[in-house]
Coordinates of C-alpha atoms in Angstrom, one line a residue:
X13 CA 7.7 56.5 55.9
X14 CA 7.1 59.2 53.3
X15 CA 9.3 58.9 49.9
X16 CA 9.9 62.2 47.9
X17 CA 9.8 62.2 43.8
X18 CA 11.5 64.4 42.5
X19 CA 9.5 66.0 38.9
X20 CA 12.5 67.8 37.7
X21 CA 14.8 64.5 38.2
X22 CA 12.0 62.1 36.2
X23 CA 11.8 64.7 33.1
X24 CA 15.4 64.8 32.4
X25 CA 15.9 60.5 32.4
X26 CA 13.4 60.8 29.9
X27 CA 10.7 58.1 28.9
X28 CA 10.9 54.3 29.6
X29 CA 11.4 54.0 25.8
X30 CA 15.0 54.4 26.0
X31 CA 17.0 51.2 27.7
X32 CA 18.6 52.9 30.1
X33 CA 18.2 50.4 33.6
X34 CA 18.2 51.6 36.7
X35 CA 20.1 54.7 36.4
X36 CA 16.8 55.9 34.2
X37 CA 14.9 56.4 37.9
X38 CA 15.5 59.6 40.2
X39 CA 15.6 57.1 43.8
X40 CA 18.5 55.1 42.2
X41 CA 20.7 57.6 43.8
X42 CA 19.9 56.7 47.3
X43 CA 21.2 53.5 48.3
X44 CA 19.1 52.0 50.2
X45 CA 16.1 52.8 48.6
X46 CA 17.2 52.6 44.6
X47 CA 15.5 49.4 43.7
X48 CA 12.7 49.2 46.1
X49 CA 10.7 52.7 45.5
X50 CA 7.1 51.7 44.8
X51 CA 5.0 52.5 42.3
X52 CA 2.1 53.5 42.9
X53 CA 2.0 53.9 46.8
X54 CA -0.5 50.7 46.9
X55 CA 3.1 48.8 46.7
X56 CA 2.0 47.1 43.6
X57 CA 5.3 46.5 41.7
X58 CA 9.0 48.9 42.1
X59 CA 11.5 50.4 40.2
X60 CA 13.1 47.0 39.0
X61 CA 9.5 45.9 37.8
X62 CA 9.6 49.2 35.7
X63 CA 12.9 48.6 34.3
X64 CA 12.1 44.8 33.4
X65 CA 9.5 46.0 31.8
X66 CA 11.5 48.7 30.0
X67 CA 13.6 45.8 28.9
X68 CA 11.0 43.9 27.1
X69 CA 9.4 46.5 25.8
X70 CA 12.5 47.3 23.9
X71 CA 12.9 43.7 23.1
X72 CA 9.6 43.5 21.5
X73 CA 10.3 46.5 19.2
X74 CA 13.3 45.5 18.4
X75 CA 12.0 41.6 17.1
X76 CA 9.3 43.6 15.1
X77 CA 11.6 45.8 13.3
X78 CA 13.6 42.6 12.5
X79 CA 11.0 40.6 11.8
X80 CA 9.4 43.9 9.3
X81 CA 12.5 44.1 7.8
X82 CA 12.9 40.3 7.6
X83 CA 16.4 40.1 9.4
X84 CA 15.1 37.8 12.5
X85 CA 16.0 34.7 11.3
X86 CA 18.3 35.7 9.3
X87 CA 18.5 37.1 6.0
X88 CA 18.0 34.3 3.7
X89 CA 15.3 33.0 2.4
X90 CA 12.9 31.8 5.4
X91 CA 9.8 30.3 5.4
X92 CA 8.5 32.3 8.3
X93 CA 8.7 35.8 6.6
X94 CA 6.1 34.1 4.1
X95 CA 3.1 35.3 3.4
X96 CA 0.6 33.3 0.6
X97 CA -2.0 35.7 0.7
X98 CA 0.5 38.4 -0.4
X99 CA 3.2 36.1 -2.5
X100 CA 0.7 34.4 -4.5
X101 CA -0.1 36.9 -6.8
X102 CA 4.4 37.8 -7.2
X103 CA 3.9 34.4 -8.8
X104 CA 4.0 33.6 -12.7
X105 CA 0.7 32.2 -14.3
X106 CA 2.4 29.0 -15.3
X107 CA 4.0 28.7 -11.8
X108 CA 0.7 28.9 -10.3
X109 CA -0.6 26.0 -12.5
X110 CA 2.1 23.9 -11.7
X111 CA 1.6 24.3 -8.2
X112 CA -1.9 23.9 -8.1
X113 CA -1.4 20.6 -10.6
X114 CA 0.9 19.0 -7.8
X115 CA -1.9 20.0 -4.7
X116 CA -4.8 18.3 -7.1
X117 CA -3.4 15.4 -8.5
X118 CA -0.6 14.1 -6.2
X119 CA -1.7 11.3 -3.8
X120 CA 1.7 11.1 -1.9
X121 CA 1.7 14.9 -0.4
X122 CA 1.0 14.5 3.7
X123 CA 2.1 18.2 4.6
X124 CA -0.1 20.7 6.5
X125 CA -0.2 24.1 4.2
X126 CA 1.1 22.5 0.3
X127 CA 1.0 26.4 -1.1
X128 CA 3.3 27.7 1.9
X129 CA 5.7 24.1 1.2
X130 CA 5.8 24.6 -2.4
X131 CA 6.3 28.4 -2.7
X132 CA 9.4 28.1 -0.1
X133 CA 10.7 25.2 -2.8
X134 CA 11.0 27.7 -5.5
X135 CA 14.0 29.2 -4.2
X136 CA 15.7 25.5 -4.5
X137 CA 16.7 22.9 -6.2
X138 CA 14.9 20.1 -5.5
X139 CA 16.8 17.6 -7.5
X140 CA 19.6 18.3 -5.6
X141 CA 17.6 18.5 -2.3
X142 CA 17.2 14.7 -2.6
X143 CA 20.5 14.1 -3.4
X144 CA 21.7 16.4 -0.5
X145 CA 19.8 14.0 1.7
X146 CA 21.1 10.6 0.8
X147 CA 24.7 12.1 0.6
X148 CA 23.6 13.6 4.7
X149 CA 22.5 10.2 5.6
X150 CA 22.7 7.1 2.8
X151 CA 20.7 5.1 4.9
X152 CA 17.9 7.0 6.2
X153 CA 17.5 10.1 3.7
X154 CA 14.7 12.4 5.3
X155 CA 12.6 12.9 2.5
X156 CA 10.4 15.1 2.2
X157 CA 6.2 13.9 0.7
X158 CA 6.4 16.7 -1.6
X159 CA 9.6 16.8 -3.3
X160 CA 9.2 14.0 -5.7
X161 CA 5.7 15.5 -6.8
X162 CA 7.6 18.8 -8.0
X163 CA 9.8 17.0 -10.0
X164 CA 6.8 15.0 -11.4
X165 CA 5.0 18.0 -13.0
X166 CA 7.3 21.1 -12.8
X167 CA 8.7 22.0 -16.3
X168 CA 12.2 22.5 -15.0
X169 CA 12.8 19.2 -14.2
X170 CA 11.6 17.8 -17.1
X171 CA 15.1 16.6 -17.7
X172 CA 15.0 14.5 -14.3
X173 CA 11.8 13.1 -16.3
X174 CA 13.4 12.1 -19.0
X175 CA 16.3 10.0 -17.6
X176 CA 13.4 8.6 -15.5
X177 CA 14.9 9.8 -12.0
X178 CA 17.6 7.8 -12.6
X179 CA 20.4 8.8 -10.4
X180 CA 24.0 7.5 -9.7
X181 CA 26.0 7.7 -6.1
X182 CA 28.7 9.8 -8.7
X183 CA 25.3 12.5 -9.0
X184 CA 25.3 11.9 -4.8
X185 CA 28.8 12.6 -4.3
X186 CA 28.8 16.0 -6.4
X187 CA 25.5 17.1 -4.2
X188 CA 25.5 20.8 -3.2
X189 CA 25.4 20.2 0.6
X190 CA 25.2 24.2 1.4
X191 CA 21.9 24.0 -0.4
X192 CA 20.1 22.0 1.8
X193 CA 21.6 23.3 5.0
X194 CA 20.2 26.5 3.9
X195 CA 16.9 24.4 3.3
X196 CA 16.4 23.3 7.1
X197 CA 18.1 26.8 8.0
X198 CA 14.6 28.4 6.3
X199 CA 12.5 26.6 8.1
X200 CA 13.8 26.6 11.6
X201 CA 17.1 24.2 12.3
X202 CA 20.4 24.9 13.6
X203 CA 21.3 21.5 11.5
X204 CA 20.6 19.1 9.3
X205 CA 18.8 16.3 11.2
X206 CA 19.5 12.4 10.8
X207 CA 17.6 10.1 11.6
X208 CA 18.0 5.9 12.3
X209 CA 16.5 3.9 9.7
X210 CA 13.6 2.4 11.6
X211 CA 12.2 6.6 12.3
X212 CA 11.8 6.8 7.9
X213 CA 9.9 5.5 5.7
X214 CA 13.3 3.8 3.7
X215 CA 12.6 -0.1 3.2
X216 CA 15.0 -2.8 2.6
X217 CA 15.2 -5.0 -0.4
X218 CA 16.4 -8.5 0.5
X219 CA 17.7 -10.0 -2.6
X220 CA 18.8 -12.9 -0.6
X221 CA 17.4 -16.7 -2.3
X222 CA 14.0 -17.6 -0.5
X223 CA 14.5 -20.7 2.3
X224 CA 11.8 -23.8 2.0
X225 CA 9.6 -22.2 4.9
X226 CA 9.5 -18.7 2.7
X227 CA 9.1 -20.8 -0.9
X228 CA 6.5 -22.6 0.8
X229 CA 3.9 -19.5 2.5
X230 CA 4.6 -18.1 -0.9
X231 CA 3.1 -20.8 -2.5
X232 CA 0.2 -20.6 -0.5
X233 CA -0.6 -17.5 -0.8
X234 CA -0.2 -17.8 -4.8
X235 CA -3.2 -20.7 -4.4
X236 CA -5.0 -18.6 -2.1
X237 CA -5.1 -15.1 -4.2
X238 CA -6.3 -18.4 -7.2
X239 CA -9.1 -20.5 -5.6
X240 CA -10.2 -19.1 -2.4
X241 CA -12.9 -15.9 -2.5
X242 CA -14.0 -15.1 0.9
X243 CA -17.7 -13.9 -0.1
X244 CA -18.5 -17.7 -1.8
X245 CA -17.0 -19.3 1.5
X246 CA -19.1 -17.6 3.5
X247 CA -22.7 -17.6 1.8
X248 CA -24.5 -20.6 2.7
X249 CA -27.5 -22.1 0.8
X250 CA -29.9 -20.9 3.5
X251 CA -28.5 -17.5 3.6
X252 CA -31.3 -14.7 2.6
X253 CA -28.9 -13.4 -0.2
X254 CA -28.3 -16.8 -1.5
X255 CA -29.9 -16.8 -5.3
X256 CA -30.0 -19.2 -7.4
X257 CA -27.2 -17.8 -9.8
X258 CA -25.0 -18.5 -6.3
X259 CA -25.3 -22.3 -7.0
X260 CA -22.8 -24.2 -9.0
X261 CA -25.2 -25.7 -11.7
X262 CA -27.0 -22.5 -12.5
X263 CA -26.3 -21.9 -16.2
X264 CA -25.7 -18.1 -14.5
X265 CA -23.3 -19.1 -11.9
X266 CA -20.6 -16.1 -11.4
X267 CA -23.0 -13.6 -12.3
X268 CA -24.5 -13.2 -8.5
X269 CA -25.0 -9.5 -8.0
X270 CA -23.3 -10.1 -4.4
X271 CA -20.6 -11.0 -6.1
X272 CA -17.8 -8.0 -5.3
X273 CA -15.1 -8.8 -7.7
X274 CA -17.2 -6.6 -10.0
X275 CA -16.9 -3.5 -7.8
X276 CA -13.4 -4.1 -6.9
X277 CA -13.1 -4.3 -10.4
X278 CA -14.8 -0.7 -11.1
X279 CA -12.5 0.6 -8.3
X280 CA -9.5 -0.7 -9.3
X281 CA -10.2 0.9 -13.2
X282 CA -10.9 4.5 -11.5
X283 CA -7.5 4.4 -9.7
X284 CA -5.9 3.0 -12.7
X285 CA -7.5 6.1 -14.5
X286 CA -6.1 8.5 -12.5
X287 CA -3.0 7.0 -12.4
X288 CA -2.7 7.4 -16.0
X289 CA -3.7 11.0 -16.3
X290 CA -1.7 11.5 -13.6
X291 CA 1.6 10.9 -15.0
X292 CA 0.6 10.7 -18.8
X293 CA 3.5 12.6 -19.5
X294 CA 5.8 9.5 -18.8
X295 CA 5.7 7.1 -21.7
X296 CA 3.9 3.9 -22.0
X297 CA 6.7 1.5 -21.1
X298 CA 7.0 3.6 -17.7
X299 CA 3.7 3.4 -16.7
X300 CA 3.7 -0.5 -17.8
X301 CA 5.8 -0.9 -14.7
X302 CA 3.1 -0.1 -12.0
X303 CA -0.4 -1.6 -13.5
X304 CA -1.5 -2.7 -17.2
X305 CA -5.0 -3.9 -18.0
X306 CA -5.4 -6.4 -20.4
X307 CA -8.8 -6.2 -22.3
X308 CA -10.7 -9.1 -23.6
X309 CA -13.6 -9.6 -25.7
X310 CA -16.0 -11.9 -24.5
X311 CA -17.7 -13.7 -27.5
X312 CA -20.1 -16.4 -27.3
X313 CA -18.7 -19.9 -29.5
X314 CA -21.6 -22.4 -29.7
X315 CA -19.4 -24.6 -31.3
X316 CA -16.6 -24.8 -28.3
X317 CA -19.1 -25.4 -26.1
X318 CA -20.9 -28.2 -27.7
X319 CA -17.5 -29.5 -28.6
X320 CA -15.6 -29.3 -25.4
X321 CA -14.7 -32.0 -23.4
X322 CA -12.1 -31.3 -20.8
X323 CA -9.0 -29.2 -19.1
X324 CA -5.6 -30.2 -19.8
X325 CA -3.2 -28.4 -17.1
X326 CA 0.4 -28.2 -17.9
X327 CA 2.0 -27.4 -14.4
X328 CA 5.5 -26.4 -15.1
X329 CA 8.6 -24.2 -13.6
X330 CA 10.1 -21.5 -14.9
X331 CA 12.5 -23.6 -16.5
X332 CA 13.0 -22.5 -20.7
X333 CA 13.1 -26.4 -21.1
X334 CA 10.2 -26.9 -19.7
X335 CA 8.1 -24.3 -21.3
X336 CA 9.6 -25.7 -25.0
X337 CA 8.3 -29.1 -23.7
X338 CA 4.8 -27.3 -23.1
X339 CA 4.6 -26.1 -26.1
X340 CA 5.0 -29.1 -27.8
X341 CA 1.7 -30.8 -25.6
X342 CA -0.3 -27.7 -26.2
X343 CA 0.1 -27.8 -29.9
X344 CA -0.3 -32.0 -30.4
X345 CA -3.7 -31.6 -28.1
X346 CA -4.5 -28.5 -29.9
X347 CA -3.7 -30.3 -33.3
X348 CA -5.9 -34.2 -31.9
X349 CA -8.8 -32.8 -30.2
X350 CA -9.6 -29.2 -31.6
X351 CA -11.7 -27.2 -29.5
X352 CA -12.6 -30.6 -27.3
X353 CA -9.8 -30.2 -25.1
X354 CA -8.3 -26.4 -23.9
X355 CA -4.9 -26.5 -22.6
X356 CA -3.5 -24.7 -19.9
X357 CA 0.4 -24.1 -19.2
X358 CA 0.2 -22.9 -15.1
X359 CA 4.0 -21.7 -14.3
X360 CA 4.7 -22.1 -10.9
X361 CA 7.3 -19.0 -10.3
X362 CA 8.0 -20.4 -7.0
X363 CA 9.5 -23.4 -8.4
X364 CA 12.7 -24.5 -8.4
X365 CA 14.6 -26.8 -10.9
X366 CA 15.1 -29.5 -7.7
X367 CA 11.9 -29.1 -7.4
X368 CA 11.3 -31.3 -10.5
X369 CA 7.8 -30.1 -11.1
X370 CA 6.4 -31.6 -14.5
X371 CA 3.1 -32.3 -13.8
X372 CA 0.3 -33.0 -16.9
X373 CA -3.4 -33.6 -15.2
X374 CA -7.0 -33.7 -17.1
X375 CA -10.3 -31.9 -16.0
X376 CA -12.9 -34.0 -17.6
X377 CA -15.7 -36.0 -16.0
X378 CA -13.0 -36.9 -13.4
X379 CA -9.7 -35.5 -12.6
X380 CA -6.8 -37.9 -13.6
X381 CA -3.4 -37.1 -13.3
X382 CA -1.4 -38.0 -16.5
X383 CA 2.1 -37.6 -15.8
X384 CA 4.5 -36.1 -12.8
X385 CA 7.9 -35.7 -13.0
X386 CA 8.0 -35.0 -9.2
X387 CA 6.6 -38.4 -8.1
X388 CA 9.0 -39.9 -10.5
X389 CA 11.8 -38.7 -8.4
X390 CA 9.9 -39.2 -4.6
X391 CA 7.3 -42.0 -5.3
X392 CA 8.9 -44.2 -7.4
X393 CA 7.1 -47.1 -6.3
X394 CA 3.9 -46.2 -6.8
X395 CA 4.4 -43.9 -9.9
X396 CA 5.6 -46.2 -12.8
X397 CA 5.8 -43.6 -16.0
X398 CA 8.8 -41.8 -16.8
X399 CA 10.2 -38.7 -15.5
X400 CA 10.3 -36.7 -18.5
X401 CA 8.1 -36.4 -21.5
X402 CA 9.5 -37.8 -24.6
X403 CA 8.0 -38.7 -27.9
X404 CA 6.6 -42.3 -26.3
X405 CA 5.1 -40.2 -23.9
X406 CA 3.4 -37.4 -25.3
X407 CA 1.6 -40.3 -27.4
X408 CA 0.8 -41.7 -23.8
X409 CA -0.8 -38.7 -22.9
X410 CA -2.6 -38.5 -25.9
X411 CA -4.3 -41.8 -26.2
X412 CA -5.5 -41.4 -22.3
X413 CA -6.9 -38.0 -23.1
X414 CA -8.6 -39.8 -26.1
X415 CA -10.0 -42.6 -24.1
X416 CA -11.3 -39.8 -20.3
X417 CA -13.2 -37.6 -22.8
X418 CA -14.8 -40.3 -24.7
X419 CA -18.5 -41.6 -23.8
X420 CA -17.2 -45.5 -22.9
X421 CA -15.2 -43.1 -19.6
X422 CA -18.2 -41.0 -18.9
X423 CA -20.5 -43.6 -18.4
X424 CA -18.2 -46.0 -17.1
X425 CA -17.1 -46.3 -13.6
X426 CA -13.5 -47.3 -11.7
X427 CA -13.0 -49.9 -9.6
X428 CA -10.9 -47.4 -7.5
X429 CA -14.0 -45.7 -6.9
X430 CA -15.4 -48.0 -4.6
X431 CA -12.5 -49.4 -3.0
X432 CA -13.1 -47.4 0.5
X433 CA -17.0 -49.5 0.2
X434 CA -17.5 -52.5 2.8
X435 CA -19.5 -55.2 1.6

């Protein structure tokens, strides 16, 4: 049927503006009709469509005066109410630079937006952000890739710098937990989160002694980082880079331009670089910790060369007696032979003292082995020599030194040579 508006009744509710609900419409007075008058005759949508409407309308207003005035998250400090583009400039020169330094020259940083991060920051205190976070969860801290880089560069924590981030579960304990619930607060938690161990990046020392199976791979690995180079194993004499500085007897051999280890060398200096102006402010001893280069002079001795005659390798464990024992070899070969002989003390650091490693080999025109202390103690019966070197023995190895480097053993041969030959 036909519906009546009345004007009069629409002009004194007023405009939708004001959240008023249904009472705001002239039909609502009828019953039966209130909420189902349509708007516009075509029956598109009714009075409660206009009202919803009304309602979100007046919800939206209301979240952009609170967001204009900065009240709709709150009223502390939130990183949503941020704005770079317009902060920026609010910002001291030297708190610029000290921002930018930490974007440029931190490699650990992984967040989307570093300005946004590292203005909201500014309002904290990082130091006791981190502690905050272990004290929350000792076991799985959440932190956060571009805390530690603030308190790398920034000058207000250059007292954090100079105990070398060295804190104590006493600084953990007297953490200002409000602080970082504020923290997560700002940038959109109800709570502080915690996590398991396995969801951070936290790793686990074990300090726990080694077993034979781990002693063992770690010894491998030791003589595989030593002797084995992946390139050499893999180019073959009929390979179209082979050259002739590949082979073993070319007075060049090393020098083969498909060689990588001088690349990997050139990389490794240009991170070491930057890893030095990076934190140049730390001192020496600090830095010492992570990577040191030892530099050497290559010189060219004639003499040596025409003079030298063999390797002596001095295997030992870490043992202090053994490396006094050594010492004593390197100096009596050093003192007999001179530049014929160079002497070698390899420490095995995977050794242990029931290992009974002692072993004393020569390099020369053959390898011989001169003494072992560990087939003293498991091959008794086929290694006669003592167990230990003594005075009786360090002339032992002296003499047979003497005798493999001479002429009469480089152009003689061994009966043990030949023993696998069939007549």
């Amino acid at each position: 049927g036909r519906v009546t508006v009345d004007p009069q009744a629409i002009a004194e509710a007023g405009s939708l503006d004001d959240d008023r609900g249904l009472d705001a419409f002239p039909s609502s007075e009828v019953e039966e009709d209130g909420e189902n008058l349509v708007f516009p005759s075509n029956g598109a949508f009714n009075e409660k469509d206009l009202v919803e409407l009304d309602e979100q309308i007046a919800a939206y207003k209301d979240a952009r005066k609170r967001l204009d005035n900065q009240t709709y998250f709150g009223e502390g400090h939130t990183m949503a109410y941020m704005d770079v583009e317009k902060d920026w400039p609010k910002l001291s020169n030297e708190t610029q630079d000290e921002i930018l330094d930490v974007i440029e020259n931190s490699n650990t940083m992984a967040c989307p937006e570093p300005e946004m991060w590292l203005m909201y920051d500014l309002e904290f205190n990082v130091t006791n952000l981190i502690l905050s976070s272990f004290r929350h969860n000792a076991e799985a801290p959440v932190m956060f890739t571009h805390w530690m880089p603030q308190l790398e560069v920034y000058e207000r924590y250059a007292d954090q710098r100079a105990k070398n981030f060295e804190w104590t579960w006493d600084d953990v304990e007297a953490a200002d937990m409000s602080e970082l619930q504020r923290y997560y607060k700002g940038i959109g938690y109800d709570e502080i989160p915690k996590k398991d161990p396995g969801e951070t990046g936290v790793i686990t020392l074990d300090t726990s002694p080694m077993d034979d199976e781990e002693r063992e791979m770690l010894a491998l690995e030791n003589w595989m980082d030593e002797v084995y180079n992946e390139e050499e194993d893999i180019l073959l004499f009929d390979d179209e880079s082979f050259e002739p500085r590949d082979n073993v007897f070319d007075p060049n051999y090393g020098t083969s331009s498909t060689d990588k280890s001088s690349a990997l060398e050139e990389k490794f200096m240009k991170e070491y670089e930057a890893f030095e102006r990076e934190f140049s402010e730390e001192s020496q001893e600090w830095r010492d910790q992570f990577a040191t280069v030892e530099r050497f002079e290559h010189r060219d001795d004639p003499e040596g060369q025409e003079a030298f005659r063999g390797h002596l390798v001095v295997a030992i464990s870490p043992e202090e007696s053994d490396m006094v024992v050594a010492e004593q070899i390197t100096e009596r070969i050093g003192k007999e032979f001179g530049k014929a002989v160079f002497v070698e003390t390899r420490v095995l650091g995977h050794a242990r003292v029931e290992d009974n490693v002692f072993e004393v080999w020569l390099e020369s025109y053959d390898v011989d082995l001169l003494h072992s202390r560990r087939q003293a103690f498991i091959n008794s019966k086929l290694w006669l020599g003592p167990s230990d070197v003594d005075e009786k023995q360090l002339e032992y190895i002296v003499e047979k030194v003497r005798h493999l480097i001479s002429d009469d053993s480089r152009y003689s041969y061994r009966f043990s040579d030949y023993a696998d030959v069939k007549a």
